[in-house]
Every structure is written in structure tokens, then in C-alpha cells.
XYZ file of C-alpha atoms in Angstrom:
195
model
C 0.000 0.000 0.000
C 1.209 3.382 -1.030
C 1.243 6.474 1.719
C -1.795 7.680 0.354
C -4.003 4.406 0.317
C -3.013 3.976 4.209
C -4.132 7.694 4.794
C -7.968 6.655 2.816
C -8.147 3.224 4.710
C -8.839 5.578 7.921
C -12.272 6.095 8.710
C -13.141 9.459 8.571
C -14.566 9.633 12.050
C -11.254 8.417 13.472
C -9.377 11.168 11.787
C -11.448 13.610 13.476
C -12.085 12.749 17.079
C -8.359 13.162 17.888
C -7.372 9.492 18.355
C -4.583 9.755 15.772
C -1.075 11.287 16.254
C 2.257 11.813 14.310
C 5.728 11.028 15.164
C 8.929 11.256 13.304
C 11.462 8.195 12.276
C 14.306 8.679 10.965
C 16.738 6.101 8.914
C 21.044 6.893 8.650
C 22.866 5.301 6.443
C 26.013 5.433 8.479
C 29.538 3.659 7.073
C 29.541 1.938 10.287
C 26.003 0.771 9.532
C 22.602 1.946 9.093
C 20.671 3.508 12.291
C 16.824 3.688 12.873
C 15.225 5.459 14.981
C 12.642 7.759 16.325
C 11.510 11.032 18.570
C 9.425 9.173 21.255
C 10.705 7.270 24.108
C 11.245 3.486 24.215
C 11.960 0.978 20.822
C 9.219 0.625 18.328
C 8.913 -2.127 16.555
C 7.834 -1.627 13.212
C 7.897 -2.284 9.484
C 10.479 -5.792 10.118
C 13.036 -3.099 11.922
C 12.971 -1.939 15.317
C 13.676 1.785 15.759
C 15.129 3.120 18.588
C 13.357 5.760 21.096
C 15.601 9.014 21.359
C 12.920 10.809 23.260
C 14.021 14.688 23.381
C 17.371 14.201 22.784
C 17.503 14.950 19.493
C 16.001 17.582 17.769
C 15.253 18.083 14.272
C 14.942 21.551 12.392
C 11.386 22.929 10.603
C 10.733 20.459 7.770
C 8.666 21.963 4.405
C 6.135 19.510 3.357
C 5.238 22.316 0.316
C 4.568 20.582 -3.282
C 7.503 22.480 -4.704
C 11.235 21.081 -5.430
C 13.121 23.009 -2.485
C 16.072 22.307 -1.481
C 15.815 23.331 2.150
C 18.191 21.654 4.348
C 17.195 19.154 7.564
C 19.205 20.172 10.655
C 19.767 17.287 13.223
C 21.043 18.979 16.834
C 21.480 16.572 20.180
C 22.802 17.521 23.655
C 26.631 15.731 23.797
C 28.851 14.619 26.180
C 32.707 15.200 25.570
C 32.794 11.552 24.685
C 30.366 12.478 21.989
C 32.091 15.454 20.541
C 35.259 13.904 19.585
C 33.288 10.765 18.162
C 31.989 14.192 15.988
C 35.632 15.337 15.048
C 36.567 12.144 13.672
C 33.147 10.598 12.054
C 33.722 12.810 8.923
C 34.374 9.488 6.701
C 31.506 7.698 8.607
C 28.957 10.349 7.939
C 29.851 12.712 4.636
C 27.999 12.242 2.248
C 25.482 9.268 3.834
C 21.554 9.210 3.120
C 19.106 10.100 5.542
C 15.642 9.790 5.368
C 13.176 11.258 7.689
C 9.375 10.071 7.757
C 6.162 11.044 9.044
C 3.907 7.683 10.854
C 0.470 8.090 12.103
C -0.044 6.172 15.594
C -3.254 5.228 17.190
C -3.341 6.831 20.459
C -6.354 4.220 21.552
C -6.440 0.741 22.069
C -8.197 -1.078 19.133
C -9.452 -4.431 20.798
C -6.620 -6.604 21.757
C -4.172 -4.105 20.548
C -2.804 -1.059 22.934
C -2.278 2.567 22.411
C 0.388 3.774 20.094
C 0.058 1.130 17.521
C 1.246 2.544 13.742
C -1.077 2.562 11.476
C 0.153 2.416 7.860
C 3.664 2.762 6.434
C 5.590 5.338 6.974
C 6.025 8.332 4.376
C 8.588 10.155 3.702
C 9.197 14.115 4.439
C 13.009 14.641 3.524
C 15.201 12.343 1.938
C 19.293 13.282 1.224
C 22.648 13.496 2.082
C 24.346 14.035 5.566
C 27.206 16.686 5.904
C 29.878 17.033 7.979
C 29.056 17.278 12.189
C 30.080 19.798 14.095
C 29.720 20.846 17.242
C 29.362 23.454 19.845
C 30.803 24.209 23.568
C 30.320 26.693 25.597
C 31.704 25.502 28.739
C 29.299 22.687 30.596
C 26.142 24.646 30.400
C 25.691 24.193 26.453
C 27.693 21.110 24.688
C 25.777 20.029 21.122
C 26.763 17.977 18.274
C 24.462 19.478 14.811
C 24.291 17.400 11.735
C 23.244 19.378 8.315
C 21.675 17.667 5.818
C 21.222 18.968 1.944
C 17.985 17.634 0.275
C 17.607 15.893 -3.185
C 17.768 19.221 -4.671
C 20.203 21.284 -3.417
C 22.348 21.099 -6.422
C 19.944 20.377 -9.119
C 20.805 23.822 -11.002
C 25.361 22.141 -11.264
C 25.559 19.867 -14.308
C 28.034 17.337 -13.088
C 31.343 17.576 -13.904
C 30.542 20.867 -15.778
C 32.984 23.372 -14.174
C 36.241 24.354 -16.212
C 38.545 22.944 -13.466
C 41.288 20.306 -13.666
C 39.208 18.230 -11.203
C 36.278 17.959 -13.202
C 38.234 17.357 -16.784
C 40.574 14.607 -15.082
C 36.726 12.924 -14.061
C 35.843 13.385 -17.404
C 39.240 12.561 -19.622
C 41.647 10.645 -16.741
C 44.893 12.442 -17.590
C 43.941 15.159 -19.895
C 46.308 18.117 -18.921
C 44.266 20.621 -20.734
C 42.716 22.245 -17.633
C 45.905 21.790 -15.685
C 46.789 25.617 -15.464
C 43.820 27.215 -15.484
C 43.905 27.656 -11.285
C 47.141 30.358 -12.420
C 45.398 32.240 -14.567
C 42.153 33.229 -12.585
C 42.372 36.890 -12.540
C 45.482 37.193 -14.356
C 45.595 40.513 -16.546
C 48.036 40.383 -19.779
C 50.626 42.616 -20.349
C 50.694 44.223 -23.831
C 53.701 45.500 -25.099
């Protein structure tokens, strides 16, 4: 079932008397491993993966659900340890460049016969899919200590053709070994004498 058949295989009358709620799961693609897991407290099992609760500890920046093809980033912030922070300084190879996914799931907050409260309903959909940048972090003595993680959406460099800038780089991806763009770095800005 897509994301939109789950959302019409709710009766209408249990959409509006307030017995359905939204959380957030979120899925990292880390070198070490993937990670699931999501803002509410305790491990959900859902889907044939258990996610993990993070309660409040992490946060996650305003998300646009708009129709259009924005490439707002996702901001990922969590209260750190020291421990934590120079896990940050080094993960660079374990978390450049890594998908992330973040998705919206509905819960029952009633018991439905023999099932309890907090039961999903549906599959998840998701709000933001892309790539992880580098952490950093942030410490201002032991009353503020955070590790932030920015993600760039799908389209945050739709508007670059690849390997369409007139730099060595970008000709050696194109033509291994071509020397043709070698010296162009020495001659940005350079003005010609005329004799």
C-alpha cells in the first residue's frame, strides 16, 4: 500500500475525534552501519526493523512539506557529552555524504481491541530524503555542549551539471589524464601585459 491508500483506509470519524497522532522516524545510512530510529521514548517495533526511542534528545529543524522542489536543508542537533564530541571530530568518513531519510507515521493513540495505544497505522512516508554533511559541534563551557548534523535535500544542487565546471578536477573525471585544464587555477584573474 502506497502512503496515500493507508491515509484513505482511515475512517473518517477516526481522523477527526483526535485518536490519531504523528511522530517522526528517521533512517542513517552510516559507514559503520545503518541507524533507525525515532523522537518518542522506548523501541518501536515496526515495518520488520525496530527503531530506537531518542525521546528529546535529538532535535530536528522545521521540515517543508510544500509541493515544490526546495532544497531546504534538515538540521539534526542533540545535547553531547565530551565523549560524543570527539566521536563528531573524527566521524567525517563515517557520515559525509550518507543518506538520511526522515518520515512522518500516524499512531493510534487508543487501544483497538486486543491491541494497545500507540500502535502505527500504515507505512511510513517520507518528508526529507538526502545526504548528511559534515558534524560539528558546539561548547560553551558545561552549560551548552551540542553535536548538529546538516543535511542537503535531493535538490540542493539540481541547477550544477556534473562535472561541468572548467577545473582540472572535473576534466581529469571526465578525460583521466587530460592536462588541458591543468593551469587554469594560475590564470584566474590574471591581466596580460601588452607590449
Amino acid at each position: 500500500m502506497s502512503g496515500r491508500s493507508d491515509l484513505l483506509a482511515i475512517p473518517d470519524e477516526r481522523l477527526r475525534n483526535g485518536e490519531i497522532a504523528a511522530a517522526v522516524l528517521c533512517w542513517m545510512d552510516f559507514a559503520t552501519g545503518p541507524k533507525r530510529w525515532w523522537a518518542g521514548f522506548g523501541d518501536l517495533q515496526h515495518d520488520g526493523h525496530l527503531w530506537s526511542g531518542t525521546g528529546d534528545v535529538i532535535s530536528i529543524s522545521d521540515l517543508t512539506t510544500d509541493y515544490q522542489m526546495s532544497a531546504d536543508p534538515c538540521t539534526f542537533v542533540m545535547a553531547a557529552t565530551g565523549e560524543m564530541m570527539t566521536l563528531a571530530r573524527n566521524s567525517r568518513a563515517a557520515v559525509h555524504g550518507r543518506q538520511v531519510i526522515v518520515y512522518l507515521q500516524l499512531f493510534s493513540t487508543v487501544a483497538q481491541g486486543l491491541v494497545g495505544p500507540w500502535q502505527p497505522l500504515g507505512t511510513p512516508f517520507a518528508l526529507f530524503t538526502g545526504t548528511m554533511g559534515p558534524m560539528t559541534y558546539v561548547a560553551e563551557g558545561a552549560a551548552r555542549r551540542e553535536v548538529s548534523l546538516q543535511c542537503e535535500g535531493l535538490w540542493a544542487r539540481r541547477n550544477a551539471p556534473p562535472r561541468g565546471l572548467w577545473t582540472d578536477r572535473d576534466q581529469q573525471a571526465r578525460v583521466p589524464g587530460d592536462k588541458g585544464f591543468e593551469r587554469v587555477a594560475l590564470y584566474t584573474n590574471y591581466k596580460p601585459r601588452w607590449f
